[in-house]
Amino acid sequence: MHMFTRVILVIMLVLAAPVTSALAHSMLVKAEPPRRAVLTKSPTHVRLWFNEKIEGDYASLVVLDAQKQPLTDAKPTLAPDDQKSIVLPLPELAPGKYSVKFRVLSVDGHVVESTFDFTVKGDAQRK
Ligand SMILES: [Cu+2]
């Protein structure tokens, strides 16, 4: 039984190997606020964590309001304590839906880009 389990495990590892290497490029591992978060107050910043170091000079991170207008002209910066993470400070946000759009270049030259939304809930949305 033990041997059988090990054989299965080896087969699974072999099958998983090509998939793992295809996914080895930079990807978003964590976001703050998280995807589709519903917040009760304005976040002070957006922070994204990746699985690889990011080229800070080429990172782009914008937050758009419901009218697709950027909230700030500020550029994201590498987090001082973590080169896999970028941060964008935010102004006070009114209640509403916001989208985060990012595009980063990892040190291995791969571009990662994606978009996600979050919502700030407030008095204006209470009915
Ligand atoms: Cu890569």
Tab-separated table of C-alpha atoms and ligand atoms in Angstrom:
chain	number	residue	atom	x	y	z
A	1	MET	CA	0.000	0.000	0.000
A	2	HIS	CA	2.807	2.343	0.936
A	3	MET	CA	4.665	1.526	-2.290
A	4	PHE	CA	1.510	2.039	-4.305
A	5	THR	CA	1.015	5.491	-2.795
A	6	ARG	CA	4.570	6.441	-3.683
A	7	VAL	CA	4.143	5.309	-7.269
A	8	ILE	CA	0.993	7.394	-7.579
A	9	LEU	CA	2.826	10.345	-6.090
A	10	VAL	CA	5.679	10.041	-8.589
A	11	ILE	CA	3.220	9.818	-11.486
A	12	MET	CA	1.418	12.901	-10.229
A	13	LEU	CA	4.680	14.834	-9.920
A	14	VAL	CA	5.694	13.905	-13.462
A	15	LEU	CA	2.323	14.972	-14.824
A	16	ALA	CA	2.382	18.208	-12.876
A	17	ALA	CA	5.934	19.199	-13.864
A	18	PRO	CA	5.233	20.867	-17.249
A	19	VAL	CA	2.313	22.805	-15.775
A	20	THR	CA	4.450	24.017	-12.897
A	21	SER	CA	7.207	25.306	-15.159
A	22	ALA	CA	4.689	27.062	-17.429
A	23	LEU	CA	3.391	28.909	-14.388
A	24	ALA	CA	6.814	29.790	-13.056
A	25	HIS	CA	6.659	33.403	-14.238
A	26	SER	CA	5.621	36.294	-12.141
A	27	MET	CA	2.116	36.191	-10.929
A	28	LEU	CA	0.021	37.965	-8.429
A	29	VAL	CA	-0.033	36.023	-5.183
A	30	LYS	CA	-1.817	38.497	-2.960
A	31	ALA	CA	-3.568	41.846	-3.179
A	32	GLU	CA	-4.641	44.413	-0.675
A	33	PRO	CA	-7.516	45.176	-0.891
A	34	PRO	CA	-8.230	41.629	-2.129
A	35	ARG	CA	-10.056	40.903	-5.392
A	36	ARG	CA	-13.749	41.728	-5.210
A	37	ALA	CA	-13.366	42.943	-1.640
A	38	VAL	CA	-16.211	44.958	-0.174
A	39	LEU	CA	-14.715	47.497	2.219
A	40	THR	CA	-16.534	49.542	4.800
A	41	LYS	CA	-13.975	52.331	4.640
A	42	SER	CA	-11.556	53.809	2.143
A	43	PRO	CA	-8.307	51.855	1.817
A	44	THR	CA	-5.160	53.970	2.291
A	45	HIS	CA	-3.261	52.160	-0.448
A	46	VAL	CA	-3.251	49.293	-2.884
A	47	ARG	CA	-0.498	46.764	-2.464
A	48	LEU	CA	0.251	43.810	-4.731
A	49	TRP	CA	2.517	40.896	-3.981
A	50	PHE	CA	4.085	38.770	-6.702
A	51	ASN	CA	5.988	35.499	-6.617
A	52	GLU	CA	9.077	37.046	-8.229
A	53	LYS	CA	11.041	40.261	-7.974
A	54	ILE	CA	9.544	43.115	-9.966
A	55	GLU	CA	11.311	45.796	-12.024
A	56	GLY	CA	10.109	48.851	-10.124
A	57	ASP	CA	10.818	51.257	-12.998
A	58	TYR	CA	8.399	49.459	-15.300
A	59	ALA	CA	5.609	48.726	-12.885
A	60	SER	CA	2.253	50.276	-13.649
A	61	LEU	CA	-0.618	50.249	-11.198
A	62	VAL	CA	-3.666	52.441	-11.572
A	63	VAL	CA	-6.943	52.567	-9.704
A	64	LEU	CA	-9.959	53.652	-11.743
A	65	ASP	CA	-13.296	54.835	-10.443
A	66	ALA	CA	-16.648	53.742	-11.887
A	67	GLN	CA	-16.237	56.348	-14.675
A	68	LYS	CA	-12.854	54.802	-15.572
A	69	GLN	CA	-10.992	57.875	-14.356
A	70	PRO	CA	-7.684	57.306	-12.570
A	71	LEU	CA	-7.819	58.302	-8.916
A	72	THR	CA	-4.279	59.503	-8.651
A	73	ASP	CA	-1.304	60.459	-10.810
A	74	ALA	CA	1.023	58.808	-8.334
A	75	LYS	CA	3.264	56.031	-9.598
A	76	PRO	CA	3.521	52.762	-7.730
A	77	THR	CA	6.779	52.081	-5.930
A	78	LEU	CA	8.491	48.920	-4.849
A	79	ALA	CA	7.783	48.238	-1.219
A	80	PRO	CA	10.976	49.139	0.671
A	81	ASP	CA	10.878	45.883	2.616
A	82	ASP	CA	9.962	43.544	-0.254
A	83	GLN	CA	11.087	43.706	-3.896
A	84	LYS	CA	8.270	41.387	-4.915
A	85	SER	CA	5.689	43.910	-3.865
A	86	ILE	CA	4.457	47.263	-5.199
A	87	VAL	CA	2.430	49.903	-3.395
A	88	LEU	CA	0.280	52.803	-4.555
A	89	PRO	CA	-0.998	55.279	-1.965
A	90	LEU	CA	-4.623	56.285	-2.445
A	91	PRO	CA	-6.568	59.445	-1.685
A	92	GLU	CA	-9.747	59.155	0.386
A	93	LEU	CA	-12.217	57.150	-1.723
A	94	ALA	CA	-15.928	57.886	-1.905
A	95	PRO	CA	-18.246	54.885	-1.742
A	96	GLY	CA	-18.359	53.113	-5.095
A	97	LYS	CA	-16.791	50.489	-7.273
A	98	TYR	CA	-13.133	50.718	-8.241
A	99	SER	CA	-10.896	48.736	-10.558
A	100	VAL	CA	-7.227	48.066	-10.068
A	101	LYS	CA	-5.233	47.641	-13.281
A	102	PHE	CA	-1.649	46.528	-13.105
A	103	ARG	CA	1.158	45.616	-15.436
A	104	VAL	CA	4.525	44.570	-14.127
A	105	LEU	CA	7.748	43.290	-15.575
A	106	SER	CA	9.419	40.574	-13.604
A	107	VAL	CA	13.218	40.386	-13.515
A	108	ASP	CA	13.124	37.431	-15.933
A	109	GLY	CA	11.523	39.703	-18.544
A	110	HIS	CA	7.958	38.438	-18.434
A	111	VAL	CA	5.071	40.863	-18.358
A	112	VAL	CA	2.134	40.194	-16.089
A	113	GLU	CA	-0.996	42.249	-16.361
A	114	SER	CA	-4.469	41.945	-14.971
A	115	THR	CA	-7.398	43.819	-13.509
A	116	PHE	CA	-9.599	43.321	-10.493
A	117	ASP	CA	-12.314	45.231	-8.710
A	118	PHE	CA	-13.114	46.219	-5.180
A	119	THR	CA	-15.991	48.149	-3.683
A	120	VAL	CA	-16.058	50.780	-0.980
A	121	LYS	CA	-19.365	50.661	0.816
A	122	GLY	CA	-20.709	53.659	2.613
A	123	ASP	CA	-23.753	55.663	3.547
A	124	ALA	CA	-24.333	56.599	-0.086
A	125	GLN	CA	-24.967	52.968	-0.941
A	126	ARG	CA	-27.337	52.201	1.901
A	127	LYS	CA	-30.909	52.050	0.795
B	1	CU	CU	8.782	34.302	-16.190
